[in-house]
Coordinates of C-alpha atoms and ligand atoms in Angstrom, one line a residue:
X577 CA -41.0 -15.1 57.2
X578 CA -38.2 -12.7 57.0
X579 CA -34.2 -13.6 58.3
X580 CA -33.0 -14.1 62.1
X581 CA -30.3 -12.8 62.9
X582 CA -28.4 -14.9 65.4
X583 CA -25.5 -14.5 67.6
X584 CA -22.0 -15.8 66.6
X585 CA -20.4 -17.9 69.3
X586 CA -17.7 -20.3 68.6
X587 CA -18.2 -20.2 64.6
X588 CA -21.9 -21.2 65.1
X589 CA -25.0 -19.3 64.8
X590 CA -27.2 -19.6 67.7
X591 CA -30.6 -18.0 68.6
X592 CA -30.6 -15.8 71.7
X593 CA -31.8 -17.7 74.7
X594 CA -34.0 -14.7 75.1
X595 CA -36.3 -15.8 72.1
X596 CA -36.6 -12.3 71.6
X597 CA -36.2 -10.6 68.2
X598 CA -36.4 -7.0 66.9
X599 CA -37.6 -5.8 63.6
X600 CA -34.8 -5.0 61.0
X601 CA -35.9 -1.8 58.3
X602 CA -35.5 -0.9 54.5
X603 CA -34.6 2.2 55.7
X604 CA -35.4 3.1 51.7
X605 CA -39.5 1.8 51.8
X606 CA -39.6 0.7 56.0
X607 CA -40.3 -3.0 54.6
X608 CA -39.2 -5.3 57.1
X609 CA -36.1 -7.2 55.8
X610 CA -34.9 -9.5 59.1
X611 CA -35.4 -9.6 62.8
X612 CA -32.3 -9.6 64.7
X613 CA -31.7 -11.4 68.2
X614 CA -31.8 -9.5 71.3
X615 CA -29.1 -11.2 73.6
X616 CA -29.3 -11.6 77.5
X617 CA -26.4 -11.3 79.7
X618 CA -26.3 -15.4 79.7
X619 CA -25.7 -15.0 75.9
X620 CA -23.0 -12.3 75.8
X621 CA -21.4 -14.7 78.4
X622 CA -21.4 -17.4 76.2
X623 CA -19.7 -15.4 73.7
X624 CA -17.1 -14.1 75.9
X625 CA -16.8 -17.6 77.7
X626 CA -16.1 -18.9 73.4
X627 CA -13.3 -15.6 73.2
X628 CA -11.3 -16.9 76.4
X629 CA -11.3 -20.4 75.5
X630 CA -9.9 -19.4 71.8
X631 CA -7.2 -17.2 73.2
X632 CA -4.4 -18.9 74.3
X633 CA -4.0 -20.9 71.2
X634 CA -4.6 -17.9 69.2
X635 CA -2.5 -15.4 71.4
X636 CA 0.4 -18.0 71.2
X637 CA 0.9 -18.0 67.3
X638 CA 3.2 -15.7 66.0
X639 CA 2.0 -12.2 64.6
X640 CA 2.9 -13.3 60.9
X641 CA 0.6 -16.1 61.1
X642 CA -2.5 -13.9 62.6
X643 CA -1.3 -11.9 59.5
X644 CA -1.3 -14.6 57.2
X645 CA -4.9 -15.7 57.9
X646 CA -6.0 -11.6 58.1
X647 CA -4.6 -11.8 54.5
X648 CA -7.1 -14.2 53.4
X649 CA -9.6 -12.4 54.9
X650 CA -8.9 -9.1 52.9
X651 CA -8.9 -11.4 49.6
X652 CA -12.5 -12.6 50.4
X653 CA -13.7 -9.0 51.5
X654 CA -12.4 -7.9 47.8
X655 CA -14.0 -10.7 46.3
X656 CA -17.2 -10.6 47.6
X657 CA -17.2 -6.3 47.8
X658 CA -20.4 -6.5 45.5
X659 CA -22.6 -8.7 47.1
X660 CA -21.1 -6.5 50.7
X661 CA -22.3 -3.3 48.8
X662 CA -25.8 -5.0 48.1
X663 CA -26.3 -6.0 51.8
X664 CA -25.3 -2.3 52.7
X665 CA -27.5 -0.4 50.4
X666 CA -30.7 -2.9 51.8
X667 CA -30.2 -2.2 55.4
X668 CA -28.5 1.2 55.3
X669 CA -29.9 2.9 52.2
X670 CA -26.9 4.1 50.8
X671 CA -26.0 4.5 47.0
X672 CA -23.9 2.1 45.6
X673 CA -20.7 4.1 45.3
X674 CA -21.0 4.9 48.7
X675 CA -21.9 1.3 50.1
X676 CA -18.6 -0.3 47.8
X677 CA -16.6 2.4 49.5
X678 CA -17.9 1.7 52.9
X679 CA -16.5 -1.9 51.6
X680 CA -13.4 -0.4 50.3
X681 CA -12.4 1.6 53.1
X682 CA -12.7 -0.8 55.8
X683 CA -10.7 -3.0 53.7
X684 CA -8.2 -0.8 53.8
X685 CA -8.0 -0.8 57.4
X686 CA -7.9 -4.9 56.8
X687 CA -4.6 -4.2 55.0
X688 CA -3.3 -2.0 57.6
X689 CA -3.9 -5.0 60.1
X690 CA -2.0 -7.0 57.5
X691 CA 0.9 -4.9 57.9
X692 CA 1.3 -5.3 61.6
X693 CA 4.8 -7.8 61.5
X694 CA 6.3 -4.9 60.3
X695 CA 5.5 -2.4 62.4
X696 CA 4.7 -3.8 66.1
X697 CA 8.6 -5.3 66.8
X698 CA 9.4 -4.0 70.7
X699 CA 12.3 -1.6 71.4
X700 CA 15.4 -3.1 73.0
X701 CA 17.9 -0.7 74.9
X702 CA 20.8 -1.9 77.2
X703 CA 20.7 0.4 79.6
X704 CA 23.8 -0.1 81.8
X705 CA 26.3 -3.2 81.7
X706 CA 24.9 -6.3 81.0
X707 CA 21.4 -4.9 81.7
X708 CA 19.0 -4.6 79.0
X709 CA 15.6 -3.7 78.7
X710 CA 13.2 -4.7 76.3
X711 CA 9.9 -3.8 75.8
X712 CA 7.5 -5.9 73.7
X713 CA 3.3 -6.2 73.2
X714 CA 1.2 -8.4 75.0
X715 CA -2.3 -8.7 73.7
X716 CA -5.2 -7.9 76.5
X717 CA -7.2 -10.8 76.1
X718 CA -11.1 -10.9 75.0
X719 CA -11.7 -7.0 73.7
X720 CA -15.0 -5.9 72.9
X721 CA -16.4 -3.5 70.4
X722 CA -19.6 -1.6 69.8
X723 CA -20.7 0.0 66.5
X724 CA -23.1 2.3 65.2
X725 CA -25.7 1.8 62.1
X726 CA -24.0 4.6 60.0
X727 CA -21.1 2.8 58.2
X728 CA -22.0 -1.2 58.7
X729 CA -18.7 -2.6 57.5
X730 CA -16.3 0.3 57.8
X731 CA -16.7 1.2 61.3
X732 CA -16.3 -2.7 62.8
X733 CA -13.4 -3.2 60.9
X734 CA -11.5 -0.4 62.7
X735 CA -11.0 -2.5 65.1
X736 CA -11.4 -6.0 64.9
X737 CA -8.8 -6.9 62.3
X738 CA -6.0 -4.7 64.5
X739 CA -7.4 -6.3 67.6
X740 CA -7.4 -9.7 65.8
X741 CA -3.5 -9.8 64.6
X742 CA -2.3 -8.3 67.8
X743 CA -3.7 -12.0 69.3
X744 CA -6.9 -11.0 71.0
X745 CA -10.2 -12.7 70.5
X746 CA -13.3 -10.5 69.9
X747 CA -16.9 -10.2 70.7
X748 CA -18.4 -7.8 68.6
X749 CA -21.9 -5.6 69.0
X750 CA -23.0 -5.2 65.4
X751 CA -26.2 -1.8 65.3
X752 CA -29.5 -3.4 66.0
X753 CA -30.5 -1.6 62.7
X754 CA -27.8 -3.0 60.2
X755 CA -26.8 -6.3 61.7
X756 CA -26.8 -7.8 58.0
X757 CA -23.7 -6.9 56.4
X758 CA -21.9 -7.9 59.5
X759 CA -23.5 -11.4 59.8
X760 CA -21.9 -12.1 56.1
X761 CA -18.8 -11.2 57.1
X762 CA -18.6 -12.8 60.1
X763 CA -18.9 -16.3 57.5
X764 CA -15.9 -14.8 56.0
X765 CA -13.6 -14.7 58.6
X766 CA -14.5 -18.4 59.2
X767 CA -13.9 -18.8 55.2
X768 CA -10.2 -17.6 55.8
X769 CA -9.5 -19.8 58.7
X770 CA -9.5 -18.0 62.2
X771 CA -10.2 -20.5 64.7
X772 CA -13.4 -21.2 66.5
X773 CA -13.9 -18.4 68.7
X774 CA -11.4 -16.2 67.8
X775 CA -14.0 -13.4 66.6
X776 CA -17.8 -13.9 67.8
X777 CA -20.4 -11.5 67.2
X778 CA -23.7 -10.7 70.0
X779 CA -26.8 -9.2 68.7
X780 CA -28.8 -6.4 70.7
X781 CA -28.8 -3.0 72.2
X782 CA -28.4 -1.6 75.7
X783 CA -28.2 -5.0 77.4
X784 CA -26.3 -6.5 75.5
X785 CA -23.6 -3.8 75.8
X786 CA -24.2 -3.2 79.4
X787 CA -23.4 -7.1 79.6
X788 CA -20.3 -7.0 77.8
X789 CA -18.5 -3.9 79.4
X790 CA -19.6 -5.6 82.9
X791 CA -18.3 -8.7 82.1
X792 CA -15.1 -10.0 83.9
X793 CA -13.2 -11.3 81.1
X794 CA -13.5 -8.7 78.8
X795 CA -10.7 -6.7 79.1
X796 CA -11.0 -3.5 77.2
X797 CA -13.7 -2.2 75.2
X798 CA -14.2 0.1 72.0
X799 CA -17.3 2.0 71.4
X800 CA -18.5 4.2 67.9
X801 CA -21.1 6.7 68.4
X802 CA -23.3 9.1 69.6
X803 CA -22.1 11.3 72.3
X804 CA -24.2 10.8 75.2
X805 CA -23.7 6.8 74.5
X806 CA -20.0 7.1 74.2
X807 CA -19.7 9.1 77.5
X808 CA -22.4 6.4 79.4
X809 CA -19.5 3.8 77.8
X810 CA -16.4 5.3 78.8
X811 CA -17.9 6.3 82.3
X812 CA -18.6 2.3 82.9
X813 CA -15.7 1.2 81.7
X814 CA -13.8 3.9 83.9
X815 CA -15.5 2.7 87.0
X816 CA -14.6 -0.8 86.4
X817 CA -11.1 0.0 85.2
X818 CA -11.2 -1.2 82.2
X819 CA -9.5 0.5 78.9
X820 CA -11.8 2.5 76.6
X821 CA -11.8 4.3 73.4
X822 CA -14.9 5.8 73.0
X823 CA -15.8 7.7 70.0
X824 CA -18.9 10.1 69.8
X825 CA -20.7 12.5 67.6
X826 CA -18.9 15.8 65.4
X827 CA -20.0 19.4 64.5
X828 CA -17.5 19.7 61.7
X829 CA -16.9 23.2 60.8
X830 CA -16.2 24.5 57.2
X831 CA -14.7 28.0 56.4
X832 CA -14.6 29.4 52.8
X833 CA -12.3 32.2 52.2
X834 CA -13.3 34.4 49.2
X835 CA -9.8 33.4 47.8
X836 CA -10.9 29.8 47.2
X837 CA -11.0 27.7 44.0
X838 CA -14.9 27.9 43.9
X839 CA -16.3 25.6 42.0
X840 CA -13.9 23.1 43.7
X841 CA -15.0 24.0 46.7
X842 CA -18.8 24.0 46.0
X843 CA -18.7 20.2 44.6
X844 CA -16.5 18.9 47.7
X845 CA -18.9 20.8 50.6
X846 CA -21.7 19.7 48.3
X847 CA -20.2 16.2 48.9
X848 CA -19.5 16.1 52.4
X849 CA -22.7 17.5 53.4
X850 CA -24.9 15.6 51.5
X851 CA -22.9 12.1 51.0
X852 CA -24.7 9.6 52.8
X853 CA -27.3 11.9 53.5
X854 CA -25.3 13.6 56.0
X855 CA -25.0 10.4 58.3
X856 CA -20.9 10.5 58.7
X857 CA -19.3 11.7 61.5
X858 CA -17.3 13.6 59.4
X859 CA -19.9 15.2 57.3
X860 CA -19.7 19.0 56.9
X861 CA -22.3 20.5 59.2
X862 CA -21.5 24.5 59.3
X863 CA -20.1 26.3 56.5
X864 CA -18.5 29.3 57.5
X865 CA -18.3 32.2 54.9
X866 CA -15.8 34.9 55.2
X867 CA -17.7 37.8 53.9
X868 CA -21.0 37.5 51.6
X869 CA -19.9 34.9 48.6
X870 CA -22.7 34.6 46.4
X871 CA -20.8 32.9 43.7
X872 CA -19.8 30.1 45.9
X873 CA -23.3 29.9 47.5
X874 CA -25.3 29.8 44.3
X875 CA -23.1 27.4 43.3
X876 CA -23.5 25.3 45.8
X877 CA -27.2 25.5 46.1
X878 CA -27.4 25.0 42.2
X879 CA -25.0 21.5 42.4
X880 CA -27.3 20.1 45.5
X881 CA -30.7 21.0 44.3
X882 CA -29.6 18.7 41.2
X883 CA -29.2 15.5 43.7
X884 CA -31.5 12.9 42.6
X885 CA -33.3 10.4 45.6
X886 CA -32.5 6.8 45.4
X887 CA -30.8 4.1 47.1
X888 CA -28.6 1.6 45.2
X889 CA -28.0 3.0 41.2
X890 CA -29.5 6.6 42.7
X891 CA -27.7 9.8 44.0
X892 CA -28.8 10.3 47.4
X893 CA -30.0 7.4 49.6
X894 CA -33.3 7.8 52.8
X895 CA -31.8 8.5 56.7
X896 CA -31.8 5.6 58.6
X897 CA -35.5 5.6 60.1
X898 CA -38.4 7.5 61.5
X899 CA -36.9 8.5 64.6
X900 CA -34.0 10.3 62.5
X901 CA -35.8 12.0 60.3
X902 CA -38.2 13.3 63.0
X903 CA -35.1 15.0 64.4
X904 CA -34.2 16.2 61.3
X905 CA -37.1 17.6 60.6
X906 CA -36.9 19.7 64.3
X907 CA -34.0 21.1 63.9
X908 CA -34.6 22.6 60.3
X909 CA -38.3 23.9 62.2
X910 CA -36.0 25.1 64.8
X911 CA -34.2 27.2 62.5
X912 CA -36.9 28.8 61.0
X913 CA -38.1 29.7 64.0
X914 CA -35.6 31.7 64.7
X915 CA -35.3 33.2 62.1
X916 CA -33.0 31.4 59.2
X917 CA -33.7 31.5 55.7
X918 CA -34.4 28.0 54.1
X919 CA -32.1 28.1 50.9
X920 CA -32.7 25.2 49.8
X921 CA -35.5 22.5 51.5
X922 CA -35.0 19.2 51.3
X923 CA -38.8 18.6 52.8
X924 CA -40.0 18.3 49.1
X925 CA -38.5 14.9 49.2
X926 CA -41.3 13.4 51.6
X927 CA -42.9 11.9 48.4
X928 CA -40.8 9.6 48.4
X929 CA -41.8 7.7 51.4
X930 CA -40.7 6.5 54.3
X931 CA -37.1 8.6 55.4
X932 CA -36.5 10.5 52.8
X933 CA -35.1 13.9 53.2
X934 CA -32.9 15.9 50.4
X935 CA -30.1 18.1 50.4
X936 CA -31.1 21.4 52.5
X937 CA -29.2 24.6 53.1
X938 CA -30.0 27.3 55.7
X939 CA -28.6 30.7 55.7
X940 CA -28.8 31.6 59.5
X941 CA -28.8 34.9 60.9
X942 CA -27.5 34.3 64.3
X943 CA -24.4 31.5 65.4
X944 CA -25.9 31.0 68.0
X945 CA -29.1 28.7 66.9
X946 CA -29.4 25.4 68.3
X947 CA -29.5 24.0 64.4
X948 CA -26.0 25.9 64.3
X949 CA -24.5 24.1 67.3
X950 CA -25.9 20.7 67.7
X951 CA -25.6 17.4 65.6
X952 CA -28.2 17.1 63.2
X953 CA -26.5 13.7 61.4
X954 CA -28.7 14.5 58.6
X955 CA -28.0 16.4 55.1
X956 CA -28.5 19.7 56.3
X957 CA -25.7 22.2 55.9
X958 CA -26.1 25.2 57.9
X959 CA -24.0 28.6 56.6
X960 CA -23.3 32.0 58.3
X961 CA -21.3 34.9 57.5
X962 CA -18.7 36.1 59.6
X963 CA -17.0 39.3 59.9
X964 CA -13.6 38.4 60.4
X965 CA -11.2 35.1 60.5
X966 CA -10.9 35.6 64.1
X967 CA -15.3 35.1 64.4
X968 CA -15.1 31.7 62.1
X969 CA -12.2 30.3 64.5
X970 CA -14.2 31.6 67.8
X971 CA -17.2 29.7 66.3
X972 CA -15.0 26.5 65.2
X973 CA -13.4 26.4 68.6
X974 CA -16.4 26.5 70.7
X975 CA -18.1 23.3 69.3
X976 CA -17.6 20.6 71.5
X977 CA -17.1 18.4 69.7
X978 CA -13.6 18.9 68.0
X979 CA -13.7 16.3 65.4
X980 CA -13.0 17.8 61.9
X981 CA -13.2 21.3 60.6
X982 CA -11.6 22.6 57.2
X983 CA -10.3 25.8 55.4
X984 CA -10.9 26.6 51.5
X985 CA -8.4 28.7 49.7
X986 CA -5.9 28.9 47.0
X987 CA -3.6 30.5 49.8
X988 CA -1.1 28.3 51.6
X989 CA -0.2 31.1 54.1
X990 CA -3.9 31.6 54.7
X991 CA -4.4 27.5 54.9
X992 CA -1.4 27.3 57.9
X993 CA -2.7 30.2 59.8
X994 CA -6.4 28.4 60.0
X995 CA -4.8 24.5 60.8
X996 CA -2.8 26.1 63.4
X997 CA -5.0 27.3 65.4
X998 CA -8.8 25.3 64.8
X999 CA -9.9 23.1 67.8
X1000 CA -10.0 19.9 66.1
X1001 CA -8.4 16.2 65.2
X1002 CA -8.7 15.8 62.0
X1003 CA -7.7 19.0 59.5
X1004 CA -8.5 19.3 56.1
X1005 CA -7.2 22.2 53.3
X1006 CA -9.6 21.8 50.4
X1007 CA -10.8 18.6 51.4
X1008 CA -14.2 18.7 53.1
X1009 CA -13.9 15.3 54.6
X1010 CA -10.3 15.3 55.9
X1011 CA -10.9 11.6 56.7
X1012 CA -7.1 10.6 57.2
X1013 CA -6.0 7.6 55.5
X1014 CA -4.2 4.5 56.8
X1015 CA -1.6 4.0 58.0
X1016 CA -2.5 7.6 60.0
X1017 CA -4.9 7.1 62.7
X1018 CA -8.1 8.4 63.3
X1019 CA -10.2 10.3 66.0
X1020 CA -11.6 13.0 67.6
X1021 CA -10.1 15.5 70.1
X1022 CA -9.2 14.3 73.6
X1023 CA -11.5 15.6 76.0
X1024 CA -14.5 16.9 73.8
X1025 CA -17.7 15.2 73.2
X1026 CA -16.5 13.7 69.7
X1027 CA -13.4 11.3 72.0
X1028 CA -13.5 9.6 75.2
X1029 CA -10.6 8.0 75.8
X1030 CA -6.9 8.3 75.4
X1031 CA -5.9 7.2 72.1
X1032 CA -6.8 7.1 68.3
X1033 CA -9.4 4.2 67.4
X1034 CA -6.8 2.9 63.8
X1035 CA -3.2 3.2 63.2
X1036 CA -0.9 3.2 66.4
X1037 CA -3.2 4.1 68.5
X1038 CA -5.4 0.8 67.9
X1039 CA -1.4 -1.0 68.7
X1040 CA -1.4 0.8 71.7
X1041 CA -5.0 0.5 72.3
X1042 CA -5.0 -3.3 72.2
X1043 CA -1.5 -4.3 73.6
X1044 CA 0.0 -4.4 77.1
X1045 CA 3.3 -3.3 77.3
X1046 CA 5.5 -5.3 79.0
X1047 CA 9.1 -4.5 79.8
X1048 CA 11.8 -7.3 80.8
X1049 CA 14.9 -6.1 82.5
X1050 CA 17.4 -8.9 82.5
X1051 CA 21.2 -9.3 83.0
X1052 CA 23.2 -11.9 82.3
X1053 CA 26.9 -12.4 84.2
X1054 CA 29.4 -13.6 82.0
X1055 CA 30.6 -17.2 83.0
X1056 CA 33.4 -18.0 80.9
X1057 CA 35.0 -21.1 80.9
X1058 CA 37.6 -21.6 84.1
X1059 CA 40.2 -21.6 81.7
X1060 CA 39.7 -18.2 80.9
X1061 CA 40.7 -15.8 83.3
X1062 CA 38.5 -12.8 84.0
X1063 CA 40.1 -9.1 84.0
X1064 CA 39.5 -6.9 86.7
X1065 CA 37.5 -4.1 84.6
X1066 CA 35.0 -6.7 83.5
X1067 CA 34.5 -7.7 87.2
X1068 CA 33.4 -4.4 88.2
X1069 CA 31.7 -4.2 85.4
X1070 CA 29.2 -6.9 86.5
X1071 CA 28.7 -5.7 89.6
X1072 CA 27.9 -1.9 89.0
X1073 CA 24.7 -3.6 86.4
X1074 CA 23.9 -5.6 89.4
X1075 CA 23.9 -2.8 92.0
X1076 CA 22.1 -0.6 89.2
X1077 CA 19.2 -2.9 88.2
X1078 CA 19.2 -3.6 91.8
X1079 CA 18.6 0.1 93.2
X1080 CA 15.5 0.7 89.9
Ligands
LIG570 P1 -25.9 5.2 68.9 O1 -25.1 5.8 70.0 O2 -27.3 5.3 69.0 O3 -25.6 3.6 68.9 C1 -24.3 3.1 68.8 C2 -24.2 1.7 69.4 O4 -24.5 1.8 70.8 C3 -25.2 0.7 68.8 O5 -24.6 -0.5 68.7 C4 -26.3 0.7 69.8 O6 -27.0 -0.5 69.9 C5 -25.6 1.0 71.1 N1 -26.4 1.7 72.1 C6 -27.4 2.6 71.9 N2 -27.9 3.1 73.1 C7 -27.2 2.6 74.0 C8 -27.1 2.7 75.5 N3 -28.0 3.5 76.1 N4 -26.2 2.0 76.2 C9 -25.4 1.2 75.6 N5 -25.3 1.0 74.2 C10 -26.2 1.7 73.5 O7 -25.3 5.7 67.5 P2 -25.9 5.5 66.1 O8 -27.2 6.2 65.9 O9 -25.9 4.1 65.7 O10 -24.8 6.2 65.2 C11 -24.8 7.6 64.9 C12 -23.8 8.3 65.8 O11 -22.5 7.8 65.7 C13 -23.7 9.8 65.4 O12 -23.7 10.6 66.5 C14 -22.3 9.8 64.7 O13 -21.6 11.1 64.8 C15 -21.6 8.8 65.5 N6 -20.4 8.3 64.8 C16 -19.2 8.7 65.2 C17 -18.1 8.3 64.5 C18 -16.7 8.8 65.0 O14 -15.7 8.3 64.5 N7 -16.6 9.7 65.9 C19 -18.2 7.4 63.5 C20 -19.4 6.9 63.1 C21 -20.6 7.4 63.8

């Protein structure tokens, strides 16, 4: 008998009324280690019917106090970091190091949450007379967000601590496939004392989310990623006119001039293409060489060929399931086909069992193979050698994607002329996973395939993202005291506000 995963409504854990369940993975040996609920529309309603009755209440205390109770909740998160980690590396298969930093990290967006009293007062201008204008933030209401299995606590709490402190309640779509870490957490926030209601959590997939963006009372909805999900998202939300940040997939481009710090370099691409095994958004996907650099490329093949496998206390943790790794697998095949030299083939790793692929490097011969172009969100880093700087930007810029890309050199001249002109969001010089760090905000590019949606998913954008802004003109006449007798000038004064308020 392994664990259900229920739904969270109204700080109680209930079954679906489905009665349906769907098998939860060891992504590291494909034991079974829970079945989570698959929820019906009649459950997600239940949730969202639990969010609006908790809102008033909760929308009508001050932001300071959502803070003060958020402030709790990043103590507990600290304390209880480890046991986070452990439910991490069961469900997701990363090492430890990475799973306490998935911890770490989304507690750092916690924090940022914390911070809000100080940075969400409105703006207050008198704009003629006695007219002023101020313009404050309005939470939406019940918000709604949907996250993907690669980073289980990270990812939710982009947004539901931001959306929490800005006074909405939440219902939140944990991954089918790592539901764990979140159901812990969700014990938590009861632990620091948010109401009943306030943040409820529906299991599932498809449904579940169709339910939720279809619902009436849910007001705006955040989605984390794969592309074509994230588009089938926004477009939903679009038609129903309701606000959307949807995240998607990346492409993230690397260039390497041969005036870079190379061993640096060859540890930090190492890193960002092989942490996690390669399932981050941000992971490095393409390195682009300028000019043949052996030195940097032996290096880098000797430093990953000496990852060990192994969840937990190991180096390199399995990809998520079957499905992944069989997709994987195709793209490296696909390379080969057309031609690509295999520098390194992380294949050998099969021995371990169920999902296991290591750290593989393909020297390809043409930019335009499909492995070269398309998300593999696997540890695969694919590398071609350009002719000139203008080449490595044409390539950069005609991913569609335009999530992250970075440049490697000791040269600062060299550094500004790449960040000036690559075709993505996030920009990193020496850094091969230019994830920026709160209180700046992160996301893709408008309009490609990695962003749908207006703003940034943390920082001000998620203040903008979850607030209404609402703008109160007012005016108030002086009435003095009949004793006091009222000049001319101040007369006219009152009636030009009036007659200028009156004509906006
Ligand atoms: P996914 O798109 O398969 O699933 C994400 C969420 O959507 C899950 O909760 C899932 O249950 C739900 N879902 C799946 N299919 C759906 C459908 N047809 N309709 C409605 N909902 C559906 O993504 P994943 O495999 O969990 O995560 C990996 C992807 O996420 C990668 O593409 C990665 O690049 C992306 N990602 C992006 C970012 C970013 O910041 N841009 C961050 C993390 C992950």
């Amino acid at each position: 008998m392994t664990t259900q995963i229920h739904n969270y409504i109204n700080a109680d854990f209930v079954a679906p009324e489905t009665g349906k369940f769907h098998p939860v993975e060891n992504p590291a040996n494909g034991d079974t280690i829970g079945q989570v609920g698959v929820s019906s529309a009649k459950d997600v309603d239940d949730a969202v019917k639990a969010a609006e009755a908790a809102f008033p209440a909760w929308s009508k205390l001050t932001v300071k106090a959502r803070a003060a109770i958020m402030m709790k909740f990043h103590a507990l998160i600290k304390e209880h970091a480890d046991e986070l980690a452990d439910l991490i590396v069961l469900e997701n298969g990363k090492n430890k190091t990475e799973a306490l930093a998935d911890v770490a990290k989304g507690n750092e967006t916690v924090e940022y949450a914390c911070s809000l009293p100080q940075l969400v007062q409105g703006t207050s201008l008198k704009v003629s007379g006695q007219v002023t204008c101020v313009d404050r933030r309005d939470p939406l209401g019940v918000v709604a967000s949907i996250v993907p299995f690669n980073f289980p606590l990270m990812v939710p709490m982009w947004t539901v601590p931001i959306a929490l402190v800005m006074g909405n309640t939440v219902v939140l779509k944990p991954s089918e496939k790592v539901p764990l870490t979140m159901n812990r957490v969700a014990k938590l926030f009861e632990e620091a004392g948010f109401p009943k209601g306030v943040f409820n959590m529906v299991q599932g997939m498809r449904e579940s989310v169709e339910a939720l963006i279809d619902h009436p009372s849910v007001k705006a909805v955040t989605f984390v990623g794969s592309s074509p999900v994230a588009k089938i998202v926004s477009d939903r939300c679009r038609a129903l006119q309701k606000r959307c940040t949807a995240l998607g997939g990346a492409k993230n481009h690397l260039v390497a001039l041969p005036d870079c710090e190379m061993e640096g370099a060859a540890s930090d691409i190492c890193v960002s293409f092989a942490g996690c095994a390669g399932q981050r958004c941000m992971a490095a996907s393409v390195l682009l060489l300028d000019g043949e650099q052996d030195g940097l490329l032996n290096s880098l093949i000797e430093k990953a060929s000496k990852i060990e496998p192994g969840s937990g206390p190991g180096q390199m943790g399995p990809v998520i399931d079957g499905i992944s790794l069989q997709k994987i697998h195709s793209y490296i095949e696909a390379a080969e086909t057309a031609g690509a030299k295999i520098l390194l083939d992380g294949r050998s790793w099969k021995e371990n069992g169920a999902n296991w692929i290591g750290p593989t490097i393909i020297l390809h011969n043409s930019k335009d193979d499909k492995t070269m172009k398309e998300e593999v969100f696997g540890p695969v880093l694919s590398i071609y050698v350009v002719s000139s700087w203008e080449e490595a930007l044409e390539i950069e810029n005609a991913n569609p994607f335009g999530n992250a890309a970075a440049i490697y050199t000791t040269n600062g001249g060299n550094a500004e002329w790449f960040t000036s002109k690559f075709r993505a969001s996030m920009l990193g010089i020496n850094v091969g996973i230019p994830v920026p760090r709160e209180p700046f905000s992160f996301g893709g590019l408008y309009g490609t395939k990695s962003k749908y949606g207006d703003m940034d998913i943390t920082g001000d954008g998620a203040v903008e993202f979850f607030s209404n802004r609402i703008k109160v003109t007012s005016k108030w006449p002086v009435q003095r005291s009949t004793s006091t007798k009222r000049s001319h000038t101040e007369m006219a004064g009152v009636k030009d506000a009036a007659n200028f308020a009156g004509q906006m």
